[in-house]
mmCIF file of C-alpha atoms in Angstrom:
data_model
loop_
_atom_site.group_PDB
_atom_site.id
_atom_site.type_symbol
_atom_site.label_atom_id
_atom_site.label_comp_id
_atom_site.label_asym_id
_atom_site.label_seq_id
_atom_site.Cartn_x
_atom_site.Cartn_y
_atom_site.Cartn_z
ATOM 1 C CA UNK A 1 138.029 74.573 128.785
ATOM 2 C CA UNK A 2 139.095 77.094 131.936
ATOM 3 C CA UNK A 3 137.226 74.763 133.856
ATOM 4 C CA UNK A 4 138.980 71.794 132.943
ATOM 5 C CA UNK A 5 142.287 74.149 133.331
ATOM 6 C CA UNK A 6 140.971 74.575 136.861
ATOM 7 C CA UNK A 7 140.080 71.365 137.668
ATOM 8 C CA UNK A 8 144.200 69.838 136.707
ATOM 9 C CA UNK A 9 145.786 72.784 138.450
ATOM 10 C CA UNK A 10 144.321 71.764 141.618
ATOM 11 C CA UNK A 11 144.465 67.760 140.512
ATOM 12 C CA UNK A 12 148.409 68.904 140.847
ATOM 13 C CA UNK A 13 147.774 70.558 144.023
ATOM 14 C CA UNK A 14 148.768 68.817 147.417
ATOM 15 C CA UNK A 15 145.644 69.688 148.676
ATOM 16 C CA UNK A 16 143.648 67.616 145.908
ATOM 17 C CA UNK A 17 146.060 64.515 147.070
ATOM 18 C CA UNK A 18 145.407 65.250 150.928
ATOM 19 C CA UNK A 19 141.963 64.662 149.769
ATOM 20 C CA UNK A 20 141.697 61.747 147.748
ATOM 21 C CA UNK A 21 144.039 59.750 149.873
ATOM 22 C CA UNK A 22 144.378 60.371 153.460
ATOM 23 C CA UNK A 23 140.541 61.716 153.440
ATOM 24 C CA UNK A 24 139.196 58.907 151.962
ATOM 25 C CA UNK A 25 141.800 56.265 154.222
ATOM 26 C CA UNK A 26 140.338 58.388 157.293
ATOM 27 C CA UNK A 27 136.551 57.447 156.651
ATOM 28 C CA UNK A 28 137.064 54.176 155.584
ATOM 29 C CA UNK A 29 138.929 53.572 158.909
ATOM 30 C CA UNK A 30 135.856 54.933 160.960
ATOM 31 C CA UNK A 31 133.701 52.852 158.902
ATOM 32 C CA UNK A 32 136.052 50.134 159.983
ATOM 33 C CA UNK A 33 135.602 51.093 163.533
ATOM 34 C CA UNK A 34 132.166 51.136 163.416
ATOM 35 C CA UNK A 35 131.861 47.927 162.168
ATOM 36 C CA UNK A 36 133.847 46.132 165.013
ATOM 37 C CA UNK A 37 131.792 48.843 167.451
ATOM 38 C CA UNK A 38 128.248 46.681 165.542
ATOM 39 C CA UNK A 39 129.673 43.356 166.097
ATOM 40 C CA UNK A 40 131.672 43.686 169.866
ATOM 41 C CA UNK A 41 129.724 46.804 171.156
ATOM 42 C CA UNK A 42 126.050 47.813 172.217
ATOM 43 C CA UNK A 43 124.174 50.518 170.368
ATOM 44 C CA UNK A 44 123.507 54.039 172.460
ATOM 45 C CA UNK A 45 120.191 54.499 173.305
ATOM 46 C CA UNK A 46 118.272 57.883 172.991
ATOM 47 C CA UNK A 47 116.110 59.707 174.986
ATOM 48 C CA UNK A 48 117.069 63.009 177.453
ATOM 49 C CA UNK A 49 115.818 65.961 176.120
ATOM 50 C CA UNK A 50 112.980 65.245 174.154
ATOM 51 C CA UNK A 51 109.545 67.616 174.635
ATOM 52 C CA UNK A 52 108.031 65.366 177.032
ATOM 53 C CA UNK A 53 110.185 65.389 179.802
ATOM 54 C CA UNK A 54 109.177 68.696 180.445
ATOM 55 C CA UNK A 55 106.198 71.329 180.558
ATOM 56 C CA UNK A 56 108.801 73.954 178.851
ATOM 57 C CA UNK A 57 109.614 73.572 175.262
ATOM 58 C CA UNK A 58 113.260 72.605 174.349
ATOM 59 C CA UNK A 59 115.058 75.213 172.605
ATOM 60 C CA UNK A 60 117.822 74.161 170.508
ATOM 61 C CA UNK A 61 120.123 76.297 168.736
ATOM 62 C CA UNK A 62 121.601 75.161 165.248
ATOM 63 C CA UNK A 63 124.647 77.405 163.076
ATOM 64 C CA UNK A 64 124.844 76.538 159.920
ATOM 65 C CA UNK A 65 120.622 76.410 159.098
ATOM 66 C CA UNK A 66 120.116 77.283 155.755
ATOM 67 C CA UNK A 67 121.646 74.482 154.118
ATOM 68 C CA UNK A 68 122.848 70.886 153.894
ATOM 69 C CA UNK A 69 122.948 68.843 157.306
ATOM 70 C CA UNK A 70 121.953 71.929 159.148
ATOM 71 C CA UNK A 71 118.972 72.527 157.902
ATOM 72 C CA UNK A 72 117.699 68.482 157.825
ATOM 73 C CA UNK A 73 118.847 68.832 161.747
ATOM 74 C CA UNK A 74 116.905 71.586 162.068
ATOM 75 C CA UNK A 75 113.649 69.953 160.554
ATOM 76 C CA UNK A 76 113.907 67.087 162.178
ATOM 77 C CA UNK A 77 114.395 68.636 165.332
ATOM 78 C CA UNK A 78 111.230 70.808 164.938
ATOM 79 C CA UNK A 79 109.597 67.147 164.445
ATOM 80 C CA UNK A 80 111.187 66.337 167.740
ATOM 81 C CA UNK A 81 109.090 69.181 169.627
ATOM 82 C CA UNK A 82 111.892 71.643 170.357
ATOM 83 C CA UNK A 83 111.959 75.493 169.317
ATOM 84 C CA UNK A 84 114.436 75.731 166.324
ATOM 85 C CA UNK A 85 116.959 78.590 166.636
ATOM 86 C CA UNK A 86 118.140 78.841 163.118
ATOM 87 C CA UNK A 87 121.729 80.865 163.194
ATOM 88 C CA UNK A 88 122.949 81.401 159.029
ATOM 89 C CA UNK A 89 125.197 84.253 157.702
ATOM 90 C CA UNK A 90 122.270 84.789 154.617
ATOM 91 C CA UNK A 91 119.367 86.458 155.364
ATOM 92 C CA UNK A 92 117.830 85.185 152.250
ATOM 93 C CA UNK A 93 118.625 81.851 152.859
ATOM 94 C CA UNK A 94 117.348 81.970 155.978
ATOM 95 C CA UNK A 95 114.069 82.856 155.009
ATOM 96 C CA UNK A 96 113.836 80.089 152.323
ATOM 97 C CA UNK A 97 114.661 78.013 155.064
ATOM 98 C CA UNK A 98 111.814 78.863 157.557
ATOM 99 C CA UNK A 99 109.632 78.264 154.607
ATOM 100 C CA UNK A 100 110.620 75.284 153.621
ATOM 101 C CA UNK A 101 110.552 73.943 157.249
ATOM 102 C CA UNK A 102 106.977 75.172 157.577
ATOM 103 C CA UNK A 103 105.589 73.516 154.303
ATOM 104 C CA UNK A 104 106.527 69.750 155.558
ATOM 105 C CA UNK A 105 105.684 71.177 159.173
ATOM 106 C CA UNK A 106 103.090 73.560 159.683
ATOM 107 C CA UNK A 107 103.531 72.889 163.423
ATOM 108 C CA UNK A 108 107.106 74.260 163.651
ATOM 109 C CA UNK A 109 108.437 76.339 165.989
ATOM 110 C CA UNK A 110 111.416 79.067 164.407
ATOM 111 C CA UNK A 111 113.172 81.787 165.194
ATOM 112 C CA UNK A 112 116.020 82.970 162.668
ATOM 113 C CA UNK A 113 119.233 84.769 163.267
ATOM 114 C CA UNK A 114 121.950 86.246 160.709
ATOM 115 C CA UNK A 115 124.817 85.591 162.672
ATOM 116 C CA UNK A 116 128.336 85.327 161.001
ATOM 117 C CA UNK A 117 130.301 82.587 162.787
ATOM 118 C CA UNK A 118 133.772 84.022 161.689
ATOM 119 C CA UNK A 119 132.936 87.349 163.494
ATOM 120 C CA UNK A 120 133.320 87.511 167.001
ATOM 121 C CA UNK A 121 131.232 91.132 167.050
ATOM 122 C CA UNK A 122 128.184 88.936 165.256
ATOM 123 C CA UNK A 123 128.097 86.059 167.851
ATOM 124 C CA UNK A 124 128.135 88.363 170.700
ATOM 125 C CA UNK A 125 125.393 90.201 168.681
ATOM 126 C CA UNK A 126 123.498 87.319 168.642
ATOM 127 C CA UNK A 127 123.720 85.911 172.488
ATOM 128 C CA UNK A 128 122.325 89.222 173.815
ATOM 129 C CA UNK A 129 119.740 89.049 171.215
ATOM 130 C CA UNK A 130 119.010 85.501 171.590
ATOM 131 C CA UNK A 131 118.374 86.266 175.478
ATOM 132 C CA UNK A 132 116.271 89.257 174.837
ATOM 133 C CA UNK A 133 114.336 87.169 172.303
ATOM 134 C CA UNK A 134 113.618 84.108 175.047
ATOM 135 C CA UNK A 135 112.771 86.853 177.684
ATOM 136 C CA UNK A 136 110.119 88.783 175.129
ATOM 137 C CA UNK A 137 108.971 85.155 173.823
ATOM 138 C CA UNK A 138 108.067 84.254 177.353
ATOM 139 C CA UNK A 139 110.121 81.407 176.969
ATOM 140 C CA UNK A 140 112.288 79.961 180.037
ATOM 141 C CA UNK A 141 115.754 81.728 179.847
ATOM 142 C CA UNK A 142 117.599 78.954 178.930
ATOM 143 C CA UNK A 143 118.904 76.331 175.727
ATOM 144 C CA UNK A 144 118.337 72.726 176.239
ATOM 145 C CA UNK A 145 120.367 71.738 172.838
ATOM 146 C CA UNK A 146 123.538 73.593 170.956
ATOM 147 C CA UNK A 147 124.489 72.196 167.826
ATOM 148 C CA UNK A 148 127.880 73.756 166.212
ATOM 149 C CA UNK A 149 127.525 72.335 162.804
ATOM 150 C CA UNK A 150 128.657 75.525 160.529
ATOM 151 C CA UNK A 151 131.385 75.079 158.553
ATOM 152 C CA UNK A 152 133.446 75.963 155.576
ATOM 153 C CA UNK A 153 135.777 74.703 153.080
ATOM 154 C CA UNK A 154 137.393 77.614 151.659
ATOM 155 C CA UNK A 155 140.166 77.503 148.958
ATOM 156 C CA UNK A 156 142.013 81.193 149.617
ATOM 157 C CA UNK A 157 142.711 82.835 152.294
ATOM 158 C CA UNK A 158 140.682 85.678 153.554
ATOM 159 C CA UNK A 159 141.075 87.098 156.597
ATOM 160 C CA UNK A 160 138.318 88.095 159.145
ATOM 161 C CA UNK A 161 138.033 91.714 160.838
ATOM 162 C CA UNK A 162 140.159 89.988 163.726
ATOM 163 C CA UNK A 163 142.685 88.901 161.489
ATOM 164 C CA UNK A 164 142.074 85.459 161.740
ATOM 165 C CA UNK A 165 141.757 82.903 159.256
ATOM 166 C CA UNK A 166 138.407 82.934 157.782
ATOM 167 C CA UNK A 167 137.984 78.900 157.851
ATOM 168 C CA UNK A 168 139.356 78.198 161.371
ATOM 169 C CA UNK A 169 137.539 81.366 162.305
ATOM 170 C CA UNK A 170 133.946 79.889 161.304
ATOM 171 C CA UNK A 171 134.812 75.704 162.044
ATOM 172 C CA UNK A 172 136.292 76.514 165.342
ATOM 173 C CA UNK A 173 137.106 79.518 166.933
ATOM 174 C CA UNK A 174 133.006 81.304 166.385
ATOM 175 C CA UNK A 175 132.097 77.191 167.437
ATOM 176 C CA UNK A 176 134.227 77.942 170.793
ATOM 177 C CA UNK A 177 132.789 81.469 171.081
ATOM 178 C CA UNK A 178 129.627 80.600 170.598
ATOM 179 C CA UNK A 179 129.713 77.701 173.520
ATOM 180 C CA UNK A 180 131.106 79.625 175.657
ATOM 181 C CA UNK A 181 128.749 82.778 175.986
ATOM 182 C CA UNK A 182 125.764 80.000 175.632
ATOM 183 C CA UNK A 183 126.680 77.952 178.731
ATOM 184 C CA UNK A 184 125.226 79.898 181.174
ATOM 185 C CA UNK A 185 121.846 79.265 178.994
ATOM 186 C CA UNK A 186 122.643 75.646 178.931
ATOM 187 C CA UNK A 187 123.224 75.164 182.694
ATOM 188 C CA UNK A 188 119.935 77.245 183.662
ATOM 189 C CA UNK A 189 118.011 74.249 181.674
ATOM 190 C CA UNK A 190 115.381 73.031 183.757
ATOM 191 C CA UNK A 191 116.262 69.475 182.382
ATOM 192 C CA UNK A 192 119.584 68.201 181.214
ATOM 193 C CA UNK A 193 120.735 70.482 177.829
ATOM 194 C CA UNK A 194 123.694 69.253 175.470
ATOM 195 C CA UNK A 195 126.364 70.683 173.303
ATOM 196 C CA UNK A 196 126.680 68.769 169.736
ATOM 197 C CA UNK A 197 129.867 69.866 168.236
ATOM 198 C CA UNK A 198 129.952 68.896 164.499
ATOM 199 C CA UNK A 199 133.284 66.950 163.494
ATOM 200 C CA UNK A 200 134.527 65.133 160.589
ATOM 201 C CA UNK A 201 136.564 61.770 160.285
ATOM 202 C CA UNK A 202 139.241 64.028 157.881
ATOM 203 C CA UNK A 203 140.157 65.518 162.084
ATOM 204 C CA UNK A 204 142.587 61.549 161.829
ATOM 205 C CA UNK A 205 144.623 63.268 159.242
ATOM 206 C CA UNK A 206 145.645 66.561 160.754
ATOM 207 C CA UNK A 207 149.233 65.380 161.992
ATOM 208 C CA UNK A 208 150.587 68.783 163.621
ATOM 209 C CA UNK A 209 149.933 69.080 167.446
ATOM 210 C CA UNK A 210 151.284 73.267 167.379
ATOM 211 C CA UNK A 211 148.207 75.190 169.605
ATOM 212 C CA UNK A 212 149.973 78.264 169.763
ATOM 213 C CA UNK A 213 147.826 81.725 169.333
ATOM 214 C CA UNK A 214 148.979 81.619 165.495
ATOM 215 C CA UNK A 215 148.270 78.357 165.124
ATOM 216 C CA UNK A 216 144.808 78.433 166.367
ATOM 217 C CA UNK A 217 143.578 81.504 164.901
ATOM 218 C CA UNK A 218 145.265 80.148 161.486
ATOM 219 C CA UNK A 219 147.449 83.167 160.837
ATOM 220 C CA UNK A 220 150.578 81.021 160.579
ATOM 221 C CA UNK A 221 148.140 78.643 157.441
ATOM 222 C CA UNK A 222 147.568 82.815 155.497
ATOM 223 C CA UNK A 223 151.157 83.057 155.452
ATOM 224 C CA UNK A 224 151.774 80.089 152.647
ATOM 225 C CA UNK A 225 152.419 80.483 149.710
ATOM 226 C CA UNK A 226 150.032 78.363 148.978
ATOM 227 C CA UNK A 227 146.794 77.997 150.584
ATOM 228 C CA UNK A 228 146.779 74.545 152.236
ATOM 229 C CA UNK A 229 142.906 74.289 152.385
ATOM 230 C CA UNK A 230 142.760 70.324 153.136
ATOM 231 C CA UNK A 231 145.026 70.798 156.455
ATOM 232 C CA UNK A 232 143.087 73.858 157.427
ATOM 233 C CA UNK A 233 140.043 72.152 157.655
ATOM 234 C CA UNK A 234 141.622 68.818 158.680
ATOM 235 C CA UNK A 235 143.051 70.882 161.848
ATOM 236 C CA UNK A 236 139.929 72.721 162.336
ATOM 237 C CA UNK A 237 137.952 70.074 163.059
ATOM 238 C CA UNK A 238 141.011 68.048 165.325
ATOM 239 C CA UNK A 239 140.444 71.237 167.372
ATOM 240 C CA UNK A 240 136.578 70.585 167.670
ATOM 241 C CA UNK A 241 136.945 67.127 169.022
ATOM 242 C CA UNK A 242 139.611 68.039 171.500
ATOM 243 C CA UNK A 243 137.688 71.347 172.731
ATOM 244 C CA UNK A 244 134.497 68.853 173.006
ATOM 245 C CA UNK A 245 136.739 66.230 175.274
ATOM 246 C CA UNK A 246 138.386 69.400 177.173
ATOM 247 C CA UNK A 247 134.714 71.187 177.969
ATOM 248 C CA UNK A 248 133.397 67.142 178.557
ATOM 249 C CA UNK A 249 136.311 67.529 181.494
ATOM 250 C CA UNK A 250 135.697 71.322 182.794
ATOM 251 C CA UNK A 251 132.212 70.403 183.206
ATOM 252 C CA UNK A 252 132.632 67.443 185.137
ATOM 253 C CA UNK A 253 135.078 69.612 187.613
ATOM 254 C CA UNK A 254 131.799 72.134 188.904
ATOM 255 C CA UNK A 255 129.167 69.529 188.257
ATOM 256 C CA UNK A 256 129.549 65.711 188.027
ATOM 257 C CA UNK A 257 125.641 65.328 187.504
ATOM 258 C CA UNK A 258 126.062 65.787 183.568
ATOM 259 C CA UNK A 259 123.765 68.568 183.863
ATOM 260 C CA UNK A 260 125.484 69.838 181.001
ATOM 261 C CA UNK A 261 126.784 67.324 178.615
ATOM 262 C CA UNK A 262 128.912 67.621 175.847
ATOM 263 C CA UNK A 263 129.449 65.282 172.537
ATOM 264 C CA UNK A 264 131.036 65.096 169.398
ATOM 265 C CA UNK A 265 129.573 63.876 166.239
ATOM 266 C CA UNK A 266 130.855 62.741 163.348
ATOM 267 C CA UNK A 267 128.397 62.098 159.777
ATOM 268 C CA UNK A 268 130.369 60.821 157.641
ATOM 269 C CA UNK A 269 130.110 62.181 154.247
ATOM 270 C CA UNK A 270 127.358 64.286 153.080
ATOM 271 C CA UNK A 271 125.934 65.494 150.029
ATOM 272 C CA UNK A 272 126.382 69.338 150.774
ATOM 273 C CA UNK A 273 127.505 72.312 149.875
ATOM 274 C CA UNK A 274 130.550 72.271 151.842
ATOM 275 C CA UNK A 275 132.900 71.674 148.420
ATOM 276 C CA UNK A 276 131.337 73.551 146.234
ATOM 277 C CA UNK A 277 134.734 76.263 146.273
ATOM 278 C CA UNK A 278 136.640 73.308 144.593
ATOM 279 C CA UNK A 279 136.368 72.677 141.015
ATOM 280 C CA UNK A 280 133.327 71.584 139.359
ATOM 281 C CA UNK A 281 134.546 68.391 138.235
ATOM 282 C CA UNK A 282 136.410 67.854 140.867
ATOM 283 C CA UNK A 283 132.834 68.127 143.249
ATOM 284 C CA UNK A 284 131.397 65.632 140.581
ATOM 285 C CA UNK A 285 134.145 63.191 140.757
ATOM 286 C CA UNK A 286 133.968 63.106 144.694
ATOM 287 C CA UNK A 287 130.654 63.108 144.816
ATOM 288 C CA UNK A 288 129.851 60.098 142.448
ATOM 289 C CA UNK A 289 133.132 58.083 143.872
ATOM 290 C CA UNK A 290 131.785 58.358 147.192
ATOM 291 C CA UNK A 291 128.213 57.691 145.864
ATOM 292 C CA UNK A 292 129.247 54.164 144.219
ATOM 293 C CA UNK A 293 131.243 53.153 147.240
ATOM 294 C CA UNK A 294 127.963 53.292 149.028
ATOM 295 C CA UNK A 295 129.721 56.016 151.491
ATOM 296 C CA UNK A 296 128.037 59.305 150.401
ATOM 297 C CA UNK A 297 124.615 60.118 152.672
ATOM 298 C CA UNK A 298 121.742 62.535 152.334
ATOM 299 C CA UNK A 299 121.379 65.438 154.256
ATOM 300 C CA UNK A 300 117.916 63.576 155.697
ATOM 301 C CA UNK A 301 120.040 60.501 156.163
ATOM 302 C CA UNK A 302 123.045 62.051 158.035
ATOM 303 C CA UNK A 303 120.866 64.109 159.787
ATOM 304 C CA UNK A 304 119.692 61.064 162.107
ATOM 305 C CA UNK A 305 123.247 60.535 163.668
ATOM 306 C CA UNK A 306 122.875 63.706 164.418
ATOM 307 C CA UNK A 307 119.378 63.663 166.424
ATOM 308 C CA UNK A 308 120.733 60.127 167.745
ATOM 309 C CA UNK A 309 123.504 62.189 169.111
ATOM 310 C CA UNK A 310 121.906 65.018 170.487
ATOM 311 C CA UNK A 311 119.208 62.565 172.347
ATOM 312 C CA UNK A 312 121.333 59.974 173.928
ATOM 313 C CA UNK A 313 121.203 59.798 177.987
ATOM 314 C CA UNK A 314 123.660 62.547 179.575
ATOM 315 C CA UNK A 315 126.253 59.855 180.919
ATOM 316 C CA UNK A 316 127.069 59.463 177.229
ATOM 317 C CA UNK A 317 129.071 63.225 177.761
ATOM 318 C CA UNK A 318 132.774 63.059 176.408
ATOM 319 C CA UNK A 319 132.293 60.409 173.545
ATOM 320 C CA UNK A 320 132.459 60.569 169.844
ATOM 321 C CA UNK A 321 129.491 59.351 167.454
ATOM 322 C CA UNK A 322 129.602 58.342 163.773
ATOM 323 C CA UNK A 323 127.152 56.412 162.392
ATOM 324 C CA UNK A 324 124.820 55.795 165.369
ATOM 325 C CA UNK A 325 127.752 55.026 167.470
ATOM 326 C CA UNK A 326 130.602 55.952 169.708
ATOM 327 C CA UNK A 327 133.591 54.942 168.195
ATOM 328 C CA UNK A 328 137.480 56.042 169.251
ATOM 329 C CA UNK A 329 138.786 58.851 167.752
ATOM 330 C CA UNK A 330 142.547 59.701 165.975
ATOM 331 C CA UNK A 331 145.271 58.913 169.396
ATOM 332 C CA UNK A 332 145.638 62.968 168.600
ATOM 333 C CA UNK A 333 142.495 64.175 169.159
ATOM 334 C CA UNK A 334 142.414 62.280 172.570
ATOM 335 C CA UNK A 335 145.438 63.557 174.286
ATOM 336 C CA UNK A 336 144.577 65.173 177.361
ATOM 337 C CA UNK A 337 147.515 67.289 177.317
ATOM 338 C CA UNK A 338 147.209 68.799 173.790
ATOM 339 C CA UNK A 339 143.648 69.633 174.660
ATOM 340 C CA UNK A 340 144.688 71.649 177.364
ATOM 341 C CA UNK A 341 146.714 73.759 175.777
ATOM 342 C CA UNK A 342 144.411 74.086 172.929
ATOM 343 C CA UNK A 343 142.082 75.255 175.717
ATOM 344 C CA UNK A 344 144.244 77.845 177.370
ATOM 345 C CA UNK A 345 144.603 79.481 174.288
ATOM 346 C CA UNK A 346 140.951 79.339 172.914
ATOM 347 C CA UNK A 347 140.202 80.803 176.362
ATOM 348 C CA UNK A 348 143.105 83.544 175.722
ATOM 349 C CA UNK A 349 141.737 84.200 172.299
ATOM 350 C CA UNK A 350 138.433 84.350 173.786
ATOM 351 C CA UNK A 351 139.363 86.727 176.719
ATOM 352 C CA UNK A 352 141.305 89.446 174.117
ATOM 353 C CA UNK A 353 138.352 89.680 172.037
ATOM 354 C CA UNK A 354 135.962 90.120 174.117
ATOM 355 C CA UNK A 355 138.021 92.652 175.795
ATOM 356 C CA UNK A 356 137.975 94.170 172.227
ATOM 357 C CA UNK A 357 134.787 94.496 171.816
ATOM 358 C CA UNK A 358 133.882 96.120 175.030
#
């Protein structure tokens, strides 16, 4: 009974509604796109940074390992030939996870990390450990592939150390962090490395274009009165794609070789963990709407537009995938202006806590 209670308080909710419409208009309309991309366009081809085009062994670093997309990313990676980084707040889960990767693949190369994306302390924890660990590994001091794929879907505020927002924290500002301290890694690649940013179609519903400090670190979302979860997370991930399009454009300025490329991927929807804060019924009736409309993937299955991503040839830098495919993303997420100035400010937020925590 409380959980039915739950489930129609939050049916009442404009977050529920944010979800159920403009959520579910926002994939169809990518599918839509990728249909006319299948019929007009060419498919991308893979290859780039695949074990053989080097004596080294690819490292690729993953966050969000221990479950859901992550962790089918980070298996089939380790099928690919490269040295999985796995980066998960759990320690336990973690450890499940380099068991489970070495039962289907005995072969597998892991190293695991507890790093908490929300905390800026943790991820600079884990660079300087992550370079001590490729210097006693006798490994080349570098990362040919960066996936940012943790994220969260949290339904109440809860504010980080830093005072941030604990969702935009993890889906963006620890993804930004993260990219930045690892790019000296990624340019020191003896063959061309890549940044996969993990996105989400819900990014063409976020409507507010505000990339102020407050906005960015989500202190002005903890001030609601009511938590507007969808939004978060719908702006979270707008701020992805444009940070993937701005970094796609500060590369090119030092280095127009695509040494460093940069793309943003998109899997649609996924049967994961990422709801599981909302209502049981509620995760039962997305789940099994999405399921029956033919939308709703396996972590296995999404987790090839991922590696199709990750491998396609460096002059594919700058685009956006889903399904397979670069598609165009919301008119939002591809002003050039907007991404600037969520830039300056990531780089401001950036700056002031590392300057914290030094």
């Amino acid at each position: 009974m409380n959980l039915m209670k739950e489930a129609l308080r939050f049916i009442c909710s404009c977050n529920f509604w944010r979800m159920a419409l403009f959520w579910n208009i926002a994939l169809l309309f990518s599918y839509f796109q990728l249909l006319k991309k299948s019929i007009f366009g060419s498919k991308s081809s893979s290859s780039s940074c695949s074990k053989s085009n080097h004596s080294h062994t690819p490292v690729c670093v993953i966050t969000g390992a221990t479950s859901g997309l992550g962790k089918a990313t980070a298996f089939a990676l380790s099928r690919k030939g490269f040295y999985v980084v796995l980066v998960g707040r759990s320690s336990h889960l973690l450890s499940k996870t380099l068991s489970d990767i070495r039962r289907q693949n005995e072969d597998a190369q892991l190293k695991a990390f507890e790093v908490d994306m929300s905390s800026f302390q943790s991820v600079f924890k884990f660079k300087n450990s992550l370079e001590k660990w490729l210097l006693d590994s006798d490994l080349h001091s570098s990362v040919q592939l960066l996936v940012n794929n943790a994220g969260i879907l949290a339904t109440s505020s809860r504010p980080t150390v830093e005072g941030f927002d604990r969702m935009m924290a993890t889906n963006y500002v620890g993804a930004f962090t993260l990219t930045k301290l690892l790019l000296p890694l990624l340019r020191n690649s003896l063959v061309p490395s890549r940044v996969v940013n993990v996105t989400s179609f819900t990014h063409r519903s976020a409507l507010t274009g505000r990339f102020d400090m407050d906005s960015v670190t989500g202190v002005n979302f903890s001030s609601s009165k009511h938590y507007p979860c969808a939004r978060i997370y719908e702006y979270s991930k707008l701020c992805l794609l444009l940070f993937s399009y701005q970094l796609h454009r500060q590369l090119r300025l030092t280095d127009d070789s695509h040494h460093v490329s940069v793309v943003a991927l998109d899997p649609g929807a996924v049967k994961t963990n990422i709801m599981h804060e909302l209502p049981s019924y509620i995760q039962v009736i997305a789940f099994c709407g999405l399921k029956i409309l033919g939308l709703m993937q396996s972590p296995e299955d999404a987790a090839e537009s991922v590696i199709t991503a990750a491998l396609a040839p460096p002059e594919i830098s700058g685009k956006y995938f889903f399904g397979g495919r670069t598609i165009e993303s919301s008119a939002l997420s591809s002003d050039p202006k907007m991404a600037k100035e969520l830039w300056d400010t990531s780089c401001l937020i950036y700056n002031e806590l590392q300057q914290a925590h030094t």
